[in-house]
Amino acid sequence: MHFTLRPQASLRAGLAAILMIAGSPAFAESAYITQVNPRAASTTSGMASQPVQMIPAAGYAPHQAAFVPTPETTRPARSGNFAETIQIGSFNRVSQLQSGGNNFSNVGVIGGKDNNVGVWQAGRDFSNLNLINTQGLSVAVIQPPGAAPLNMLIARLPNGGLLVKR
């Protein structure tokens, strides 16, 4: 049997063949990386190793992560001491030491760089110290037992001046 195709018919046949090929499913290798079993010894004999499963046996199932609080946040400290630091900047160093009991210390270094802050409280003390946009400042707070509360803001102003507010 002999078929004669006209140019229009051959164009249609060519397009149909391309569409059939393009519509076929695509196959790809697995995206999972096979890892070597550390307990498996290298095969020196002529025996072939067992094939490794490329796709995990169980599918991914989303799970809900539970928040587990750290031991220091589950119950208050016996001495009643509390020290908190927030640092937004670079190369800032904050050290807070508390001896005695019932101390509260809060240090914030915001937008600063290369600052050093040290706080020492001996008992029944309160301090709140904030450094904003400062650079290369060293601040020490030393409070003996029962000292007056300290609330201090040290900020670099846009004109280059330094604001110290107590």
Coordinates of N, CA, C and O in Angstrom, one line a residue:
M1 N 0.8 -1.1 0.0 CA 0.0 0.0 0.0 C 0.9 1.2 0.0 O 1.8 1.3 0.8
H2 N 0.6 2.2 -0.8 CA 1.4 3.4 -1.0 C 0.6 4.6 -0.6 O -0.6 4.8 -1.1
F3 N 1.2 5.5 0.2 CA 0.5 6.7 0.6 C 1.2 7.9 0.0 O 2.4 8.0 0.1
T4 N 0.5 8.8 -0.4 CA 1.0 10.0 -1.0 C 0.6 11.1 0.0 O -0.6 11.3 0.2
L5 N 1.5 11.9 0.5 CA 1.2 13.0 1.4 C 1.3 14.3 0.7 O 2.3 14.6 0.0
R6 N 0.4 15.1 0.8 CA 0.5 16.5 0.3 C 1.3 17.3 1.3 O 1.4 17.0 2.5
P7 N 1.9 18.4 0.9 CA 2.7 19.3 1.8 C 1.9 19.7 3.0 O 2.4 19.7 4.1
Q8 N 0.6 20.0 2.9 CA -0.2 20.4 4.1 C -0.4 19.2 5.0 O -0.3 19.3 6.2
A9 N -0.6 18.0 4.4 CA -0.8 16.9 5.3 C 0.5 16.4 5.9 O 0.5 16.0 7.1
S10 N 1.6 16.6 5.3 CA 2.9 16.2 5.9 C 3.2 17.2 7.1 O 3.8 16.8 8.1
L11 N 2.8 18.4 6.9 CA 3.0 19.4 8.0 C 2.2 19.0 9.2 O 2.7 19.0 10.4
R12 N 1.0 18.6 8.9 CA 0.1 18.2 10.0 C 0.6 16.9 10.7 O 0.6 16.8 11.9
A13 N 1.1 16.0 9.9 CA 1.6 14.8 10.5 C 2.9 15.0 11.3 O 3.1 14.4 12.4
G14 N 3.7 16.0 10.9 CA 4.9 16.3 11.6 C 4.6 17.0 12.9 O 5.1 16.7 14.0
L15 N 3.6 17.9 12.9 CA 3.1 18.5 14.1 C 2.5 17.5 15.1 O 2.7 17.6 16.3
A16 N 1.7 16.6 14.6 CA 1.1 15.6 15.4 C 2.2 14.7 16.1 O 2.1 14.4 17.2
A17 N 3.2 14.4 15.3 CA 4.3 13.6 15.9 C 5.0 14.3 17.0 O 5.4 13.8 18.0
I18 N 5.3 15.6 16.8 CA 6.0 16.4 17.8 C 5.1 16.5 19.0 O 5.6 16.4 20.2
L19 N 3.8 16.8 18.9 CA 2.9 16.9 20.0 C 2.8 15.5 20.8 O 2.7 15.5 22.0
M20 N 2.9 14.4 20.1 CA 2.8 13.1 20.7 C 4.1 12.9 21.5 O 4.0 12.4 22.7
I21 N 5.2 13.3 21.0 CA 6.5 13.1 21.7 C 6.5 14.1 22.9 O 7.0 13.7 24.0
A22 N 6.1 15.3 22.7 CA 6.1 16.3 23.8 C 5.1 16.0 24.9 O 5.4 16.3 26.0
G23 N 4.1 15.3 24.5 CA 3.1 15.0 25.5 C 3.4 13.7 26.3 O 2.7 13.4 27.3
S24 N 4.4 13.0 26.0 CA 4.8 11.8 26.7 C 5.4 12.2 28.1 O 6.0 13.3 28.2
P25 N 5.2 11.4 29.1 CA 5.8 11.7 30.4 C 7.3 11.8 30.4 O 8.0 11.1 29.7
A26 N 7.8 12.7 31.2 CA 9.3 12.9 31.3 C 9.8 12.1 32.5 O 9.1 12.0 33.5
F27 N 10.9 11.5 32.4 CA 11.5 10.7 33.4 C 12.8 11.4 33.9 O 13.6 11.9 33.1
A28 N 13.0 11.3 35.2 CA 14.2 11.9 35.8 C 14.7 11.0 36.9 O 14.0 10.2 37.4
E29 N 16.0 11.2 37.2 CA 16.6 10.4 38.3 C 16.1 11.0 39.6 O 15.7 12.1 39.7
S30 N 16.3 10.2 40.7 CA 15.9 10.6 42.0 C 16.7 11.8 42.5 O 17.9 11.9 42.1
A31 N 16.1 12.7 43.2 CA 16.9 13.8 43.8 C 17.6 13.5 45.1 O 18.3 14.3 45.6
Y32 N 17.3 12.3 45.6 CA 17.9 11.9 46.8 C 19.4 11.4 46.6 O 19.6 10.8 45.6
I33 N 20.2 11.8 47.5 CA 21.6 11.4 47.4 C 21.8 10.1 48.2 O 21.4 10.0 49.4
T34 N 22.4 9.1 47.7 CA 22.6 7.8 48.4 C 23.8 8.0 49.2 O 24.9 8.5 48.8
Q35 N 23.7 7.6 50.5 CA 24.8 7.7 51.4 C 25.3 6.3 51.7 O 24.6 5.4 51.7
V36 N 26.6 6.3 51.9 CA 27.3 5.0 52.2 C 27.0 4.6 53.6 O 27.1 5.4 54.5
N37 N 26.7 3.3 53.8 CA 26.5 2.8 55.1 C 27.9 2.7 55.8 O 28.7 2.0 55.3
P38 N 28.1 3.3 56.9 CA 29.4 3.2 57.6 C 29.8 1.8 58.1 O 30.9 1.5 58.2
R39 N 28.8 1.0 58.3 CA 29.0 -0.4 58.8 C 29.4 -1.3 57.6 O 29.8 -2.4 57.9
A40 N 29.1 -0.9 56.4 CA 29.3 -1.8 55.3 C 30.8 -1.8 54.9 O 31.4 -0.7 54.8
A41 N 31.3 -2.9 54.8 CA 32.8 -3.0 54.4 C 32.8 -3.0 52.8 O 31.9 -3.4 52.1
S42 N 33.9 -2.6 52.3 CA 34.1 -2.5 50.9 C 34.2 -4.0 50.4 O 34.8 -4.8 51.0
T43 N 33.6 -4.2 49.2 CA 33.6 -5.6 48.7 C 34.8 -5.8 47.9 O 35.1 -5.1 46.9
T44 N 35.7 -6.7 48.4 CA 36.9 -7.0 47.7 C 36.7 -8.3 46.9 O 37.4 -8.5 45.9
S45 N 35.7 -9.1 47.2 CA 35.5 -10.3 46.4 C 34.6 -9.9 45.2 O 34.2 -8.8 45.1
G46 N 34.3 -10.8 44.4 CA 33.6 -10.5 43.2 C 32.1 -10.4 43.4 O 31.4 -10.3 42.5
M47 N 31.7 -10.4 44.7 CA 30.2 -10.4 44.9 C 29.7 -9.0 44.7 O 30.3 -8.0 45.1
A48 N 28.6 -8.9 44.2 CA 27.9 -7.6 44.0 C 27.2 -7.1 45.2 O 26.7 -8.0 46.0
S49 N 27.2 -5.8 45.5 CA 26.6 -5.3 46.7 C 25.1 -5.2 46.4 O 24.6 -5.2 45.3
Q50 N 24.3 -5.2 47.5 CA 22.9 -5.1 47.4 C 22.5 -3.7 46.9 O 23.1 -2.7 47.3
P51 N 21.4 -3.6 46.1 CA 21.0 -2.3 45.7 C 20.5 -1.4 46.8 O 19.9 -1.9 47.8
V52 N 20.8 -0.1 46.7 CA 20.4 0.8 47.8 C 19.1 1.5 47.3 O 19.0 1.9 46.2
Q53 N 18.2 1.6 48.3 CA 16.9 2.2 47.9 C 17.1 3.7 47.7 O 17.6 4.4 48.6
M54 N 16.7 4.3 46.6 CA 16.9 5.7 46.3 C 15.8 6.6 46.9 O 16.1 7.7 47.1
I55 N 14.7 6.1 47.1 CA 13.6 6.9 47.6 C 13.2 6.4 49.0 O 13.2 5.2 49.3
P56 N 13.0 7.4 49.9 CA 12.7 6.9 51.3 C 11.4 6.1 51.4 O 10.5 6.4 50.6
A57 N 11.4 5.2 52.3 CA 10.3 4.3 52.4 C 9.0 5.0 52.9 O 7.9 4.8 52.4
A58 N 9.2 6.0 53.8 CA 8.0 6.7 54.3 C 8.0 8.1 53.7 O 9.1 8.7 53.5
G59 N 6.9 8.6 53.3 CA 6.8 9.9 52.8 C 6.9 11.0 53.9 O 6.9 10.7 55.1
Y60 N 7.1 12.2 53.4 CA 7.2 13.3 54.4 C 5.9 13.6 55.0 O 4.9 13.7 54.4
A61 N 5.9 13.6 56.3 CA 4.7 14.0 57.1 C 5.0 15.2 58.0 O 5.9 15.1 58.8
P62 N 4.3 16.3 57.8 CA 4.6 17.5 58.6 C 4.3 17.2 60.1 O 3.3 16.4 60.4
H63 N 5.1 17.7 60.9 CA 4.8 17.5 62.4 C 4.9 18.9 63.1 O 5.4 19.9 62.6
Q64 N 4.3 18.9 64.2 CA 4.2 20.2 65.0 C 5.3 20.2 66.0 O 5.5 19.3 66.8
A65 N 6.2 21.2 65.9 CA 7.3 21.3 66.9 C 6.8 21.9 68.2 O 6.0 22.8 68.2
A66 N 7.2 21.2 69.2 CA 6.7 21.7 70.6 C 7.8 22.5 71.2 O 9.0 22.2 71.1
F67 N 7.5 23.6 71.8 CA 8.4 24.5 72.5 C 8.7 23.9 73.8 O 7.8 23.6 74.6
V68 N 10.0 23.6 74.1 CA 10.4 23.1 75.3 C 11.3 24.1 76.0 O 12.3 24.5 75.5
P69 N 10.7 24.7 77.1 CA 11.5 25.8 77.8 C 12.8 25.3 78.4 O 12.9 24.1 78.8
T70 N 13.8 26.2 78.4 CA 15.0 25.8 79.1 C 14.8 25.8 80.6 O 13.9 26.4 81.1
P71 N 15.7 25.1 81.3 CA 15.6 25.0 82.8 C 15.5 26.4 83.5 O 14.8 26.6 84.4
E72 N 16.3 27.4 83.0 CA 16.3 28.6 83.7 C 15.1 29.5 83.5 O 14.8 30.4 84.2
T73 N 14.2 29.1 82.5 CA 13.0 29.8 82.3 C 11.8 29.1 82.9 O 10.7 29.7 82.9
T74 N 11.9 27.9 83.3 CA 10.8 27.2 83.9 C 10.5 27.6 85.3 O 9.4 27.5 85.7
R75 N 11.5 28.0 86.1 CA 11.2 28.4 87.4 C 12.1 29.6 87.8 O 13.2 29.7 87.3
P76 N 11.7 30.4 88.6 CA 12.6 31.6 89.0 C 13.8 31.1 89.8 O 13.8 30.1 90.5
A77 N 14.9 31.9 89.6 CA 16.1 31.5 90.4 C 15.8 31.7 91.9 O 15.0 32.5 92.3
R78 N 16.5 30.9 92.7 CA 16.3 31.0 94.1 C 16.8 32.3 94.7 O 16.3 32.8 95.6
S79 N 17.8 32.9 94.0 CA 18.3 34.1 94.6 C 17.5 35.4 94.1 O 17.7 36.4 94.6
G80 N 16.6 35.2 93.1 CA 15.8 36.3 92.7 C 16.6 37.2 91.7 O 16.1 38.3 91.5
N81 N 17.7 36.8 91.2 CA 18.5 37.6 90.3 C 18.0 37.5 88.9 O 17.5 36.4 88.4
F82 N 18.0 38.6 88.1 CA 17.6 38.6 86.7 C 18.5 39.6 85.9 O 18.7 40.7 86.3
A83 N 19.0 39.0 84.9 CA 19.9 39.8 84.0 C 19.5 39.6 82.6 O 19.3 38.4 82.1
E84 N 19.3 40.7 81.8 CA 18.8 40.6 80.4 C 19.6 41.5 79.6 O 20.0 42.6 80.0
T85 N 20.0 41.0 78.4 CA 20.8 41.8 77.4 C 20.2 41.7 76.0 O 19.8 40.7 75.6
I86 N 20.1 42.9 75.4 CA 19.8 42.9 74.0 C 20.9 43.6 73.2 O 21.3 44.7 73.6
Q87 N 21.4 43.0 72.2 CA 22.5 43.6 71.4 C 22.1 43.6 69.9 O 21.9 42.6 69.4
I88 N 22.1 44.8 69.4 CA 21.8 44.9 67.9 C 23.0 45.8 67.4 O 23.0 47.0 67.6
G89 N 23.9 45.3 66.8 CA 25.1 46.0 66.3 C 26.2 45.0 66.1 O 25.9 43.8 65.9
S90 N 27.4 45.4 66.2 CA 28.5 44.5 65.9 C 29.7 44.7 66.9 O 30.0 45.8 67.3
F91 N 30.3 43.6 67.3 CA 31.5 43.6 68.2 C 31.2 44.3 69.5 O 32.1 44.9 70.1
N92 N 30.0 44.2 70.1 CA 29.7 44.7 71.4 C 29.9 43.6 72.4 O 29.6 42.4 72.2
R93 N 30.4 44.0 73.6 CA 30.7 43.0 74.7 C 29.9 43.5 75.9 O 30.1 44.6 76.4
V94 N 29.1 42.6 76.5 CA 28.4 42.9 77.7 C 28.6 41.8 78.8 O 28.5 40.6 78.5
S95 N 29.0 42.3 80.0 CA 29.2 41.3 81.1 C 28.3 41.8 82.3 O 28.4 42.9 82.7
Q96 N 27.5 40.9 82.8 CA 26.7 41.2 83.9 C 26.9 40.2 85.0 O 26.7 39.0 84.8
L97 N 27.4 40.7 86.1 CA 27.7 39.8 87.3 C 26.8 40.2 88.4 O 26.6 41.4 88.8
Q98 N 26.2 39.2 89.1 CA 25.3 39.5 90.2 C 25.7 38.6 91.4 O 25.7 37.4 91.2
S99 N 26.0 39.2 92.5 CA 26.2 38.5 93.7 C 25.2 38.9 94.7 O 24.6 40.0 94.6
G100 N 24.9 38.2 95.7 CA 23.8 38.5 96.6 C 22.5 38.1 95.9 O 22.4 37.3 95.0
G101 N 21.4 38.7 96.3 CA 20.1 38.3 95.8 C 19.2 39.5 95.4 O 19.5 40.7 95.8
N102 N 18.1 39.3 94.7 CA 17.2 40.3 94.3 C 17.8 41.4 93.5 O 17.5 42.6 93.7
N103 N 18.6 41.0 92.5 CA 19.2 42.0 91.6 C 18.4 41.9 90.3 O 18.0 40.9 89.9
F104 N 18.3 43.1 89.6 CA 17.6 43.2 88.3 C 18.5 44.1 87.5 O 18.9 45.2 87.8
S105 N 18.9 43.5 86.3 CA 19.8 44.3 85.4 C 19.3 44.1 84.0 O 19.0 43.0 83.5
N106 N 19.2 45.2 83.3 CA 18.8 45.2 81.9 C 19.8 46.1 81.1 O 19.9 47.3 81.4
V107 N 20.4 45.5 80.1 CA 21.4 46.3 79.3 C 21.0 46.1 77.8 O 20.7 45.0 77.3
G108 N 20.9 47.3 77.1 CA 20.6 47.3 75.7 C 21.6 48.0 74.9 O 21.9 49.2 75.3
V109 N 22.2 47.4 73.9 CA 23.1 48.1 73.0 C 22.5 48.0 71.6 O 22.5 46.9 71.0
I110 N 22.0 49.1 71.2 CA 21.2 49.1 69.9 C 21.9 50.0 68.9 O 22.2 51.2 69.1
G111 N 22.3 49.4 67.8 CA 22.9 50.2 66.7 C 24.3 50.6 67.0 O 24.9 51.5 66.3
G112 N 25.0 50.0 67.9 CA 26.3 50.3 68.3 C 27.4 49.4 67.7 O 27.1 48.4 67.1
K113 N 28.6 49.8 68.0 CA 29.8 49.0 67.5 C 30.9 49.2 68.5 O 31.2 50.3 69.0
D114 N 31.6 48.1 68.8 CA 32.8 48.1 69.6 C 32.6 48.7 71.0 O 33.5 49.4 71.5
N115 N 31.4 48.4 71.6 CA 31.2 48.9 73.0 C 31.5 47.9 74.0 O 31.3 46.7 73.7
N116 N 31.9 48.3 75.2 CA 32.1 47.4 76.3 C 31.2 47.9 77.5 O 31.3 49.0 77.9
V117 N 30.4 47.0 78.0 CA 29.5 47.3 79.1 C 29.8 46.2 80.2 O 29.7 45.0 79.9
G118 N 29.9 46.7 81.4 CA 30.1 45.8 82.6 C 29.2 46.2 83.7 O 29.1 47.4 84.0
V119 N 28.4 45.3 84.3 CA 27.5 45.6 85.4 C 27.8 44.6 86.5 O 27.9 43.4 86.3
W120 N 28.0 45.2 87.7 CA 28.2 44.3 88.9 C 27.3 44.8 90.0 O 27.2 46.0 90.3
Q121 N 26.4 43.9 90.4 CA 25.4 44.2 91.5 C 25.7 43.2 92.7 O 25.8 42.0 92.5
A122 N 25.6 43.8 93.8 CA 26.0 43.0 95.0 C 24.7 42.6 95.8 O 24.9 41.7 96.7
G123 N 23.6 43.1 95.5 CA 22.4 42.6 96.2 C 21.3 43.7 96.4 O 21.7 44.8 96.7
R124 N 20.1 43.3 96.1 CA 19.0 44.2 96.1 C 19.2 45.5 95.3 O 18.9 46.6 95.7
D125 N 19.7 45.3 94.0 CA 20.0 46.4 93.1 C 19.2 46.3 91.9 O 18.7 45.3 91.4
F126 N 19.0 47.5 91.3 CA 18.2 47.7 90.0 C 19.0 48.6 89.1 O 19.4 49.7 89.5
S127 N 19.2 48.1 87.8 CA 19.9 48.9 86.8 C 19.3 48.7 85.5 O 18.9 47.6 85.1
N128 N 19.2 49.8 84.7 CA 18.6 49.7 83.4 C 19.5 50.7 82.6 O 19.5 51.9 82.8
L129 N 20.3 50.1 81.6 CA 21.3 50.9 80.9 C 21.1 50.6 79.4 O 21.0 49.5 79.0
N130 N 21.0 51.7 78.6 CA 20.8 51.6 77.2 C 21.8 52.5 76.4 O 21.9 53.6 76.7
L131 N 22.5 51.9 75.5 CA 23.4 52.6 74.6 C 22.9 52.5 73.2 O 22.6 51.4 72.7
I132 N 22.7 53.7 72.6 CA 22.1 53.8 71.3 C 23.0 54.5 70.3 O 23.4 55.6 70.6
N133 N 23.4 53.8 69.2 CA 24.3 54.4 68.2 C 25.6 54.8 68.7 O 26.2 55.8 68.2
T134 N 26.2 54.2 69.7 CA 27.5 54.6 70.2 C 28.5 53.7 69.6 O 28.3 52.6 69.1
Q135 N 29.8 54.2 69.7 CA 30.9 53.5 69.1 C 32.1 53.6 70.0 O 32.5 54.7 70.4
G136 N 32.7 52.4 70.4 CA 33.9 52.4 71.2 C 33.7 52.9 72.6 O 34.7 53.3 73.2
L137 N 32.5 52.9 73.2 CA 32.3 53.3 74.5 C 32.5 52.2 75.5 O 32.2 51.1 75.3
S138 N 33.1 52.5 76.7 CA 33.2 51.6 77.8 C 32.5 52.1 79.0 O 32.8 53.2 79.5
V139 N 31.5 51.4 79.5 CA 30.7 51.8 80.6 C 30.7 50.7 81.7 O 30.5 49.5 81.4
A140 N 30.9 51.1 82.9 CA 30.9 50.2 84.0 C 29.9 50.7 85.0 O 29.8 51.9 85.4
V141 N 29.0 49.8 85.5 CA 28.1 50.0 86.5 C 28.4 49.2 87.7 O 28.4 47.9 87.6
I142 N 28.7 49.8 88.8 CA 29.1 49.1 90.1 C 28.1 49.5 91.1 O 28.0 50.7 91.5
Q143 N 27.3 48.6 91.6 CA 26.3 48.8 92.6 C 26.5 48.0 93.9 O 26.4 46.8 93.9
P144 N 26.9 48.7 95.0 CA 27.0 47.9 96.3 C 25.6 47.5 96.8 O 24.6 48.0 96.2
P145 N 25.6 46.7 97.8 CA 24.2 46.2 98.3 C 23.3 47.4 98.6 O 23.7 48.3 99.3
G146 N 22.1 47.3 98.0 CA 21.1 48.3 98.3 C 21.3 49.7 97.7 O 20.8 50.7 98.2
A147 N 22.1 49.8 96.7 CA 22.4 51.1 96.0 C 21.1 51.6 95.4 O 20.2 50.9 95.1
A148 N 21.2 52.9 95.1 CA 20.0 53.6 94.4 C 19.9 53.0 93.0 O 20.9 52.6 92.4
P149 N 18.6 52.9 92.5 CA 18.4 52.4 91.2 C 19.1 53.2 90.1 O 19.2 54.4 90.3
L150 N 19.5 52.6 89.0 CA 20.2 53.3 88.0 C 19.4 53.1 86.7 O 19.2 52.0 86.2
N151 N 18.9 54.2 86.1 CA 18.3 54.3 84.8 C 19.1 55.2 84.0 O 19.1 56.4 84.3
M152 N 19.7 54.7 82.9 CA 20.6 55.6 82.1 C 20.5 55.3 80.6 O 20.4 54.1 80.2
L153 N 20.4 56.4 79.9 CA 20.4 56.3 78.4 C 21.6 57.1 77.9 O 21.8 58.3 78.2
I154 N 22.4 56.4 77.1 CA 23.5 57.1 76.4 C 23.3 56.9 74.9 O 23.2 55.8 74.4
A155 N 23.2 58.0 74.2 CA 22.9 58.0 72.8 C 23.8 59.0 72.0 O 24.1 60.0 72.5
R156 N 24.2 58.5 70.8 CA 25.0 59.4 69.9 C 23.9 60.1 69.1 O 23.1 59.5 68.4
L157 N 23.9 61.5 69.1 CA 23.0 62.3 68.4 C 23.4 62.4 66.9 O 24.6 62.3 66.6
P158 N 22.5 62.8 66.1 CA 22.8 63.0 64.6 C 23.9 64.0 64.4 O 24.7 63.9 63.4
N159 N 24.0 65.1 65.3 CA 25.0 66.1 65.1 C 26.4 65.7 65.7 O 27.3 66.5 65.7
G160 N 26.5 64.4 66.2 CA 27.7 63.9 66.7 C 27.9 64.1 68.2 O 28.8 63.5 68.8
G161 N 27.0 64.8 68.8 CA 27.0 65.0 70.3 C 26.6 63.7 71.0 O 26.0 62.8 70.4
L162 N 26.9 63.6 72.3 CA 26.6 62.5 73.1 C 25.6 62.9 74.2 O 25.8 63.8 74.9
L163 N 24.5 62.2 74.2 CA 23.4 62.5 75.2 C 23.5 61.5 76.3 O 23.5 60.2 76.0
V164 N 23.7 61.9 77.5 CA 23.7 61.1 78.7 C 22.5 61.5 79.6 O 22.5 62.6 80.1
K165 N 21.5 60.6 79.6 CA 20.3 60.9 80.4 C 20.1 60.0 81.5 O 20.1 58.8 81.3
R166 N 20.0 60.6 82.8 CA 19.8 59.7 84.0 C 18.5 59.9 84.5 O 17.9 60.9 84.4

